[in-house]
PDB file of C-alpha atoms in Angstrom:
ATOM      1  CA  UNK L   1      12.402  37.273  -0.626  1.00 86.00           C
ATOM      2  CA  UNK L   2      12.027  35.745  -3.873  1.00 90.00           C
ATOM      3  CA  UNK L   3      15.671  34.392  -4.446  1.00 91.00           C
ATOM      4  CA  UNK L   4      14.638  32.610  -0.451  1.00 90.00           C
ATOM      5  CA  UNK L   5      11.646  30.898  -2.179  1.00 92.00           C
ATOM      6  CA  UNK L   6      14.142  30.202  -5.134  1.00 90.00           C
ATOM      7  CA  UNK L   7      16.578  28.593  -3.030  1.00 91.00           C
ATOM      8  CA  UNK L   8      13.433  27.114  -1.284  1.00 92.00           C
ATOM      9  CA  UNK L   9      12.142  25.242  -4.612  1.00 92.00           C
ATOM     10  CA  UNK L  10      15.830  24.240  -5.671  1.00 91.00           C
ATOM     11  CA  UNK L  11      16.149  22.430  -2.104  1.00 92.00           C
ATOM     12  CA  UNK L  12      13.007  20.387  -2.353  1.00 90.00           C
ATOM     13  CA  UNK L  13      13.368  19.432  -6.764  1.00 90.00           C
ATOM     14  CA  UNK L  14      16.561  18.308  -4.896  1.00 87.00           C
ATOM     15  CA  UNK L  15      15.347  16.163  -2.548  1.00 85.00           C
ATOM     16  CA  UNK L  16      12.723  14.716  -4.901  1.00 85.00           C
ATOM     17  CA  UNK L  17      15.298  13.366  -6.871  1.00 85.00           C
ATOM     18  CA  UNK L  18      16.975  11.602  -4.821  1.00 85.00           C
ATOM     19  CA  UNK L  19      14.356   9.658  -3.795  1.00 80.00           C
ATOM     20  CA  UNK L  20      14.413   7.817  -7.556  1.00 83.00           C
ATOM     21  CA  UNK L  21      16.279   4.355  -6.453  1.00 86.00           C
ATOM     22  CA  UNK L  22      13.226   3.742  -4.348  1.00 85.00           C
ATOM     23  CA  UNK L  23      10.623   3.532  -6.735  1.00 88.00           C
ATOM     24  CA  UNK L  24      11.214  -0.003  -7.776  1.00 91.00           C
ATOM     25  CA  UNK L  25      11.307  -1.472  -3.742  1.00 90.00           C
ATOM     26  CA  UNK L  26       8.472   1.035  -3.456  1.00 89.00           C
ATOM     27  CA  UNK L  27       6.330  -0.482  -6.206  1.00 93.00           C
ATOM     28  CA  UNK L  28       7.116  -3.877  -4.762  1.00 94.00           C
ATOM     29  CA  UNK L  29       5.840  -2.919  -1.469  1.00 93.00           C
ATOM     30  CA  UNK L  30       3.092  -1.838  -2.793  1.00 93.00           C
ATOM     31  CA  UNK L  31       2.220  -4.597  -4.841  1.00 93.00           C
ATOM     32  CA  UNK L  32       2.248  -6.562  -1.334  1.00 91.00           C
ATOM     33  CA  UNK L  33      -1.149  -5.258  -1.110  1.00 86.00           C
ATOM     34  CA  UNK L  34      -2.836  -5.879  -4.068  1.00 89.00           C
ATOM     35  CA  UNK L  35      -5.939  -8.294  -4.541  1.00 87.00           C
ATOM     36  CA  UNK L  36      -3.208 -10.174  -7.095  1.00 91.00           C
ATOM     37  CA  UNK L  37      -0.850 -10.393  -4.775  1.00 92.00           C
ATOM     38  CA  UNK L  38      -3.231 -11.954  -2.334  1.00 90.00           C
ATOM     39  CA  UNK L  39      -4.953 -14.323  -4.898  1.00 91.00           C
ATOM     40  CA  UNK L  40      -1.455 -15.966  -5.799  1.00 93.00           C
ATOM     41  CA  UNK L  41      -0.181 -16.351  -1.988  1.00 93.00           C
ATOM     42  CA  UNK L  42      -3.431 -17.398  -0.125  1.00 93.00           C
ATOM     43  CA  UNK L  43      -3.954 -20.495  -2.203  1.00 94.00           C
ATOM     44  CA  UNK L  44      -0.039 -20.889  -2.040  1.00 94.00           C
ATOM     45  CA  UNK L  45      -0.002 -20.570   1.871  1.00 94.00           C
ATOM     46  CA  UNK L  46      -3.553 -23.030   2.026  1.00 95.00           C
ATOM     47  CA  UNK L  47      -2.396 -25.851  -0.247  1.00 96.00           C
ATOM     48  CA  UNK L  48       1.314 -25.462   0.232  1.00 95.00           C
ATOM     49  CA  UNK L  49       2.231 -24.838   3.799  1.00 94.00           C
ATOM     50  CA  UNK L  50      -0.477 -25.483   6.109  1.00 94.00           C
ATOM     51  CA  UNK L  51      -4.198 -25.153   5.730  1.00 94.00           C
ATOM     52  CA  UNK L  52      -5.292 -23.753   8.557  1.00 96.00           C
ATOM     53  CA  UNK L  53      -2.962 -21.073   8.772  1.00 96.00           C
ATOM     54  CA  UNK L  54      -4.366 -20.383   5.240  1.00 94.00           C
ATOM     55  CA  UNK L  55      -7.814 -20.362   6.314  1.00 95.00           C
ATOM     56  CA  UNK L  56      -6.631 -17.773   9.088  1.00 96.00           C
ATOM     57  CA  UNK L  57      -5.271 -15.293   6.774  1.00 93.00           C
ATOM     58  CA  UNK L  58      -7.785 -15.608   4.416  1.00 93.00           C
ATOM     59  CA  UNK L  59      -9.968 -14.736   7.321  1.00 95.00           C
ATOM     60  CA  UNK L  60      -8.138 -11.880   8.465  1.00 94.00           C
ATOM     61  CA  UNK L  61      -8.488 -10.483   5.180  1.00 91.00           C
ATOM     62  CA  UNK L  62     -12.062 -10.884   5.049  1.00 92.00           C
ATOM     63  CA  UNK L  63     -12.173  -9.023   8.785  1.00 95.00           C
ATOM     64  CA  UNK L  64      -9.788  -6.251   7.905  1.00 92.00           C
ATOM     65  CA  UNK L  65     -11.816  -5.560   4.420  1.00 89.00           C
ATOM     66  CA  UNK L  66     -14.724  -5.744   5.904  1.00 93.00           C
ATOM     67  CA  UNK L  67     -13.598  -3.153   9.032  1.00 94.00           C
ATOM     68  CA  UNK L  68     -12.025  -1.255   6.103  1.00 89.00           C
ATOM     69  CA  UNK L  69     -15.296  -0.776   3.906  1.00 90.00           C
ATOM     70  CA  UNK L  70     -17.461   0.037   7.478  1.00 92.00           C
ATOM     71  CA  UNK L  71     -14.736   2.620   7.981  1.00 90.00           C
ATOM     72  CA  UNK L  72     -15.310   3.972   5.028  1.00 85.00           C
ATOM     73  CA  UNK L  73     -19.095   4.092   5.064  1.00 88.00           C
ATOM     74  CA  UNK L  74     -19.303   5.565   8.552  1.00 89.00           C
ATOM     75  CA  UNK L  75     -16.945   8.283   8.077  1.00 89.00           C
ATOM     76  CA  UNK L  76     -18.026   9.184   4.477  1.00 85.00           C
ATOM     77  CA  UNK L  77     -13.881   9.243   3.717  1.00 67.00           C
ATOM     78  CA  UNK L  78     -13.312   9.644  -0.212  1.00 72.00           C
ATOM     79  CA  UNK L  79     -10.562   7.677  -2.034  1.00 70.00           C
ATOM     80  CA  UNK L  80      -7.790   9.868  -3.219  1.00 74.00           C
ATOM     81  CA  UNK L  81      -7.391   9.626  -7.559  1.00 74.00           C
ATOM     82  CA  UNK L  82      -4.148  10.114  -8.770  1.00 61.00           C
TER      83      UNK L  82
END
């Protein structure tokens, strides 16, 4: 039984590492989501491209925060650290 666990823990170190080449285009994805990320593009989409399309994202922001946060408070759901 134990060399099966072994074999078991081998398999999945294995897989872990091949996953490396995505942290960068993970990081980047993630950075999509960021308050920084939204703080250079908003004022980029409002003064560069069309106004009220920027207004319109910046409200769906708002909304989806705001749902977000509600969420939050009604279900009592803790924020994973680490």
């Amino acid at each position: 039984m134990q060399t099966l666990i072994d074999a078991g823990i081998a398999f999945i170190i294995g897989l872990q590492g091949l996953g490396d080449w995505l942290t960068i285009p993970m990081q980047f994805f993630s950075y999509l989501g960021t308050e920084d990320f939204f703080f250079l593009v908003l004022p980029l989409i409002y003064w560069s491209i069309d106004s009220a399309l920027g207004l319109r994202v910046g409200l769906i922001l708002v909304t989806s925060n705001m749902f977000n946060y509600m969420g939050k408070l009604l279900l009592q759901v803790r924020a994973r650290i680490g």
